[in-house]
Amino acid sequence: MRWVLVILAVAGIVVSALALREHYRIDASPCSINERWDCGIVNKSPYAMLHGIPVAVIGIAGYLLLGVLAARRAYAWMLPFVMGAFTFAVHLADVESMVLGVWCIYCVISLGIISLISLLTIGVVIAGAAGQREKTA
């Protein structure tokens, strides 16, 4: 499970880096598909910054932390971080849907990645706790 989580974290870093590129892009966005799908609009909106830091940078750092914790098999330590990341990703999806009315393909992929990491981490922590109970019983 460790390597699956590490690979997902690396994929999250790549997707976040692509979103960061869109944040600083000055020419037309290549992922401007139509009026409902445009990474440029999303990544240049005021919601793409948090206290002066691009959200994509926060994503890169978060995925890096999760990847390191997964590589060390520190699943219990991952749990609060992954749940915070998942909650933040859902909040950003809500902003895209309800406020901006435009979706970013990179953001949607990132939401899928953090959802998978969340489910797998919860499963590993629960399985580990069940295994510990069996050992003590």
Coordinates of N, CA and C in Angstrom, one line a residue:
M1 N 0.8 -1.2 0.0 CA 0.0 0.0 0.0 C 0.9 1.3 0.0
R2 N 2.0 1.1 0.6 CA 2.9 2.3 0.7 C 3.2 2.9 -0.6
W3 N 3.6 2.0 -1.6 CA 4.0 2.5 -2.9 C 2.8 3.1 -3.7
V4 N 1.6 2.5 -3.5 CA 0.4 3.0 -4.2 C 0.2 4.5 -3.7
L5 N 0.3 4.7 -2.4 CA 0.1 6.0 -1.8 C 1.2 7.0 -2.3
V6 N 2.4 6.5 -2.4 CA 3.5 7.4 -2.9 C 3.3 7.8 -4.3
I7 N 2.9 6.8 -5.2 CA 2.6 7.1 -6.6 C 1.5 8.1 -6.7
L8 N 0.4 7.9 -5.9 CA -0.7 8.9 -5.9 C -0.2 10.3 -5.5
A9 N 0.6 10.3 -4.5 CA 1.2 11.6 -4.0 C 2.0 12.3 -5.1
V10 N 2.8 11.5 -5.8 CA 3.6 12.0 -7.0 C 2.7 12.6 -8.1
A11 N 1.6 11.8 -8.4 CA 0.7 12.3 -9.4 C 0.0 13.6 -8.9
G12 N -0.3 13.7 -7.6 CA -0.8 14.9 -7.1 C 0.2 16.1 -7.2
I13 N 1.4 15.9 -7.0 CA 2.4 16.9 -7.2 C 2.5 17.4 -8.6
V14 N 2.4 16.4 -9.6 CA 2.4 16.8 -11.0 C 1.2 17.6 -11.4
V15 N 0.1 17.2 -10.9 CA -1.2 17.9 -11.3 C -1.2 19.3 -10.6
S16 N -0.7 19.4 -9.4 CA -0.6 20.7 -8.7 C 0.4 21.6 -9.4
A17 N 1.5 21.0 -9.9 CA 2.5 21.8 -10.7 C 1.9 22.3 -12.0
L18 N 1.1 21.5 -12.6 CA 0.4 22.0 -13.9 C -0.6 23.1 -13.5
A19 N -1.3 23.0 -12.4 CA -2.2 24.1 -12.0 C -1.4 25.4 -11.7
L20 N -0.2 25.2 -11.0 CA 0.6 26.4 -10.7 C 1.1 27.0 -12.0
R21 N 1.4 26.2 -13.0 CA 1.8 26.8 -14.3 C 0.7 27.6 -14.9
E22 N -0.5 27.2 -14.7 CA -1.7 27.9 -15.2 C -1.9 29.3 -14.4
H23 N -1.5 29.2 -13.2 CA -1.6 30.4 -12.3 C -0.8 31.5 -12.8
Y24 N 0.4 31.2 -13.3 CA 1.4 32.2 -13.8 C 1.4 32.3 -15.3
R25 N 0.6 31.6 -16.0 CA 0.6 31.6 -17.5 C 0.1 33.0 -17.9
I26 N 0.7 33.6 -19.0 CA 0.2 34.9 -19.5 C -0.5 34.7 -20.8
D27 N -0.3 33.6 -21.5 CA -1.0 33.4 -22.8 C -2.2 32.6 -22.5
A28 N -2.9 32.2 -23.6 CA -4.2 31.5 -23.4 C -3.9 30.1 -22.8
S29 N -4.8 29.7 -22.0 CA -4.7 28.4 -21.3 C -5.0 27.3 -22.3
P30 N -4.2 26.2 -22.4 CA -4.5 25.1 -23.3 C -5.6 24.2 -22.8
C31 N -6.0 24.4 -21.5 CA -7.1 23.6 -21.0 C -8.4 24.4 -20.9
S32 N -8.5 25.4 -21.7 CA -9.7 26.2 -21.9 C -10.6 25.5 -22.9
I33 N -11.4 24.6 -22.4 CA -12.2 23.7 -23.2 C -13.5 24.4 -23.7
N34 N -14.2 25.0 -22.8 CA -15.4 25.8 -23.1 C -15.7 26.7 -21.9
E35 N -16.9 27.3 -21.9 CA -17.2 28.2 -20.9 C -17.4 27.6 -19.5
R36 N -17.5 26.3 -19.4 CA -17.6 25.6 -18.1 C -16.3 25.0 -17.6
W37 N -15.3 24.8 -18.5 CA -14.1 24.2 -18.2 C -12.9 25.1 -18.7
D38 N -12.3 25.8 -17.7 CA -11.2 26.7 -18.0 C -10.3 26.8 -16.8
C39 N -9.1 26.2 -16.9 CA -8.2 26.2 -15.8 C -7.6 27.6 -15.6
G40 N -7.5 28.4 -16.6 CA -7.0 29.8 -16.5 C -7.8 30.6 -15.6
I41 N -9.1 30.6 -15.9 CA -10.1 31.4 -15.1 C -10.0 31.0 -13.6
V42 N -10.0 29.7 -13.3 CA -10.0 29.2 -12.0 C -8.7 29.5 -11.3
N43 N -7.6 29.3 -11.9 CA -6.2 29.5 -11.3 C -5.8 30.9 -11.3
K44 N -6.5 31.8 -11.9 CA -6.2 33.3 -11.8 C -7.3 34.0 -10.9
S45 N -8.2 33.3 -10.4 CA -9.3 33.9 -9.6 C -8.7 34.2 -8.2
P46 N -9.4 35.0 -7.4 CA -8.9 35.4 -6.1 C -8.9 34.1 -5.2
Y47 N -9.7 33.1 -5.5 CA -9.8 31.9 -4.7 C -8.5 31.0 -4.9
A48 N -7.7 31.3 -5.9 CA -6.5 30.5 -6.2 C -5.3 30.9 -5.3
M49 N -5.6 31.9 -4.4 CA -4.5 32.3 -3.4 C -5.1 32.2 -2.0
L50 N -4.2 31.8 -1.1 CA -4.5 31.7 0.3 C -3.4 32.4 1.1
H51 N -3.7 33.6 1.6 CA -2.8 34.4 2.4 C -1.5 34.7 1.5
G52 N -1.7 35.0 0.2 CA -0.7 35.4 -0.7 C 0.1 34.2 -1.3
I53 N -0.3 33.0 -1.0 CA 0.3 31.8 -1.5 C -0.6 31.1 -2.5
P54 N -0.1 30.8 -3.7 CA -1.0 30.1 -4.6 C -1.4 28.7 -4.1
V55 N -2.7 28.4 -4.2 CA -3.2 27.2 -3.7 C -2.5 26.0 -4.3
A56 N -2.0 26.1 -5.5 CA -1.3 25.0 -6.1 C 0.0 24.7 -5.4
V57 N 0.7 25.7 -4.9 CA 1.9 25.6 -4.1 C 1.6 24.8 -2.8
I58 N 0.4 25.1 -2.2 CA 0.0 24.4 -1.0 C -0.3 23.0 -1.3
G59 N -0.8 22.7 -2.5 CA -1.1 21.4 -3.0 C 0.2 20.6 -3.2
I60 N 1.2 21.2 -3.8 CA 2.5 20.5 -4.0 C 3.1 20.2 -2.6
A61 N 3.1 21.1 -1.7 CA 3.7 20.9 -0.4 C 2.9 19.8 0.3
G62 N 1.6 19.8 0.2 CA 0.7 18.8 0.9 C 0.9 17.4 0.4
Y63 N 1.0 17.3 -1.0 CA 1.2 16.0 -1.6 C 2.6 15.5 -1.2
L64 N 3.6 16.4 -1.2 CA 5.0 16.0 -0.8 C 5.0 15.4 0.6
L65 N 4.3 16.1 1.5 CA 4.2 15.6 2.9 C 3.6 14.3 3.0
L66 N 2.4 14.1 2.3 CA 1.7 12.8 2.3 C 2.6 11.7 1.7
G67 N 3.3 12.1 0.6 CA 4.2 11.1 0.0 C 5.3 10.6 0.9
V68 N 5.9 11.6 1.7 CA 7.0 11.2 2.6 C 6.4 10.4 3.8
L69 N 5.2 10.8 4.3 CA 4.6 10.0 5.4 C 4.2 8.6 4.9
A70 N 3.7 8.5 3.7 CA 3.4 7.1 3.1 C 4.6 6.3 3.0
A71 N 5.7 6.9 2.5 CA 7.0 6.1 2.3 C 7.5 5.6 3.6
R72 N 7.2 6.3 4.7 CA 7.7 5.9 6.0 C 6.6 5.0 6.7
R73 N 5.6 4.8 6.0 CA 4.4 4.0 6.5 C 3.9 4.6 7.8
A74 N 3.9 5.9 7.9 CA 3.3 6.7 9.0 C 1.9 7.0 8.7
Y75 N 1.1 6.0 8.5 CA -0.3 6.1 8.1 C -1.2 6.9 9.2
A76 N -1.0 6.6 10.4 CA -1.7 7.3 11.5 C -1.4 8.8 11.5
W77 N -0.1 9.2 11.1 CA 0.2 10.6 11.0 C -0.4 11.2 9.8
M78 N -0.6 10.4 8.7 CA -1.1 10.9 7.5 C -2.6 11.3 7.7
L79 N -3.3 10.5 8.5 CA -4.8 10.7 8.6 C -5.2 12.1 8.8
P80 N -4.8 12.9 9.8 CA -5.3 14.2 10.0 C -4.9 15.1 8.8
F81 N -3.7 14.9 8.2 CA -3.3 15.8 7.1 C -4.2 15.5 5.9
V82 N -4.4 14.2 5.6 CA -5.2 13.8 4.4 C -6.7 14.2 4.6
M83 N -7.2 14.2 5.8 CA -8.6 14.6 6.0 C -8.7 16.1 5.8
G84 N -7.7 16.9 6.3 CA -7.7 18.3 6.1 C -7.6 18.7 4.6
A85 N -6.7 17.9 3.9 CA -6.5 18.2 2.4 C -7.8 17.8 1.7
F86 N -8.4 16.7 2.1 CA -9.7 16.4 1.4 C -10.8 17.4 1.6
T87 N -10.9 17.9 2.8 CA -11.9 18.9 3.2 C -11.6 20.2 2.4
F88 N -10.3 20.6 2.3 CA -10.0 21.8 1.5 C -10.3 21.6 0.0
A89 N -10.0 20.4 -0.5 CA -10.3 20.1 -1.9 C -11.8 20.2 -2.2
V90 N -12.6 19.7 -1.3 CA -14.0 19.7 -1.5 C -14.5 21.2 -1.4
H91 N -13.9 22.0 -0.5 CA -14.3 23.4 -0.4 C -13.9 24.1 -1.8
L92 N -12.8 23.8 -2.3 CA -12.4 24.4 -3.6 C -13.3 24.0 -4.7
A93 N -13.7 22.7 -4.7 CA -14.7 22.3 -5.7 C -16.0 23.0 -5.6
D94 N -16.4 23.2 -4.3 CA -17.6 24.0 -4.1 C -17.5 25.4 -4.6
V95 N -16.4 26.0 -4.5 CA -16.1 27.4 -5.0 C -16.2 27.3 -6.5
E96 N -15.6 26.4 -7.1 CA -15.6 26.2 -8.6 C -17.1 26.1 -9.1
S97 N -17.9 25.3 -8.4 CA -19.2 25.0 -8.8 C -20.2 26.2 -8.5
M98 N -20.2 26.6 -7.3 CA -21.2 27.6 -6.8 C -20.8 29.1 -7.0
V99 N -19.5 29.4 -6.9 CA -19.1 30.8 -7.0 C -18.6 31.1 -8.4
L100 N -17.6 30.4 -8.9 CA -17.0 30.7 -10.2 C -17.9 30.2 -11.4
G101 N -18.5 29.1 -11.2 CA -19.3 28.5 -12.3 C -18.4 27.9 -13.4
V102 N -17.1 27.7 -13.1 CA -16.1 27.2 -14.0 C -15.3 26.1 -13.3
W103 N -15.0 25.1 -14.0 CA -14.2 24.0 -13.5 C -12.8 24.0 -14.1
C104 N -11.8 23.5 -13.3 CA -10.5 23.3 -13.7 C -10.2 21.8 -13.8
I105 N -9.8 21.3 -14.9 CA -9.5 19.9 -15.0 C -8.5 19.4 -14.1
Y106 N -7.4 20.2 -13.8 CA -6.4 19.9 -12.9 C -6.9 19.7 -11.5
C107 N -7.8 20.7 -11.1 CA -8.4 20.6 -9.8 C -9.3 19.4 -9.6
V108 N -10.0 19.1 -10.6 CA -10.9 17.9 -10.5 C -10.1 16.6 -10.4
I109 N -9.0 16.5 -11.2 CA -8.1 15.4 -11.1 C -7.5 15.3 -9.7
S110 N -7.0 16.5 -9.2 CA -6.5 16.5 -7.8 C -7.5 16.1 -6.8
L111 N -8.7 16.5 -6.9 CA -9.8 16.1 -6.0 C -9.9 14.5 -6.1
G112 N -9.9 14.0 -7.2 CA -9.9 12.5 -7.4 C -8.7 11.8 -6.7
I113 N -7.5 12.4 -6.8 CA -6.3 11.8 -6.2 C -6.4 11.9 -4.7
I114 N -6.8 13.1 -4.2 CA -6.9 13.2 -2.7 C -8.0 12.3 -2.1
S115 N -9.0 12.1 -2.9 CA -10.1 11.2 -2.5 C -9.6 9.8 -2.4
L116 N -8.9 9.4 -3.4 CA -8.3 8.0 -3.3 C -7.3 7.9 -2.1
I117 N -6.4 8.9 -2.0 CA -5.5 8.8 -0.9 C -6.2 8.8 0.5
S118 N -7.3 9.5 0.6 CA -8.1 9.6 1.8 C -8.7 8.2 2.1
L119 N -9.3 7.6 1.1 CA -10.0 6.3 1.3 C -8.9 5.2 1.7
L120 N -7.8 5.2 0.9 CA -6.8 4.2 1.2 C -6.2 4.4 2.6
T121 N -5.9 5.6 3.0 CA -5.3 5.9 4.3 C -6.3 5.5 5.4
I122 N -7.5 5.8 5.3 CA -8.5 5.4 6.3 C -8.6 3.9 6.4
G123 N -8.6 3.2 5.2 CA -8.6 1.8 5.2 C -7.4 1.2 5.9
V124 N -6.2 1.7 5.6 CA -5.0 1.2 6.2 C -4.9 1.4 7.7
V125 N -5.4 2.6 8.1 CA -5.4 2.9 9.6 C -6.4 2.0 10.3
I126 N -7.6 1.8 9.7 CA -8.6 0.9 10.3 C -8.0 -0.6 10.3
A127 N -7.4 -1.0 9.2 CA -6.9 -2.4 9.2 C -5.8 -2.5 10.2
G128 N -4.9 -1.5 10.4 CA -3.9 -1.6 11.3 C -4.4 -1.6 12.8
A129 N -5.4 -0.9 13.0 CA -6.0 -0.9 14.4 C -6.7 -2.2 14.6
A130 N -7.3 -2.8 13.7 CA -8.0 -4.1 13.8 C -6.9 -5.2 14.1
G131 N -5.8 -5.1 13.4 CA -4.7 -6.0 13.6 C -4.0 -5.9 14.9
Q132 N -4.0 -4.7 15.5 CA -3.4 -4.5 16.8 C -4.4 -5.1 17.9
R133 N -5.7 -5.0 17.6 CA -6.6 -5.5 18.6 C -6.5 -7.0 18.6
E134 N -6.3 -7.7 17.4 CA -6.2 -9.1 17.4 C -4.9 -9.6 18.1
K135 N -3.9 -8.8 18.0 CA -2.6 -9.2 18.7 C -2.7 -9.1 20.2
T136 N -3.5 -8.2 20.7 CA -3.6 -8.0 22.1 C -4.7 -8.9 22.7
A137 N -5.6 -9.5 21.9 CA -6.7 -10.3 22.4 C -6.2 -11.7 22.6

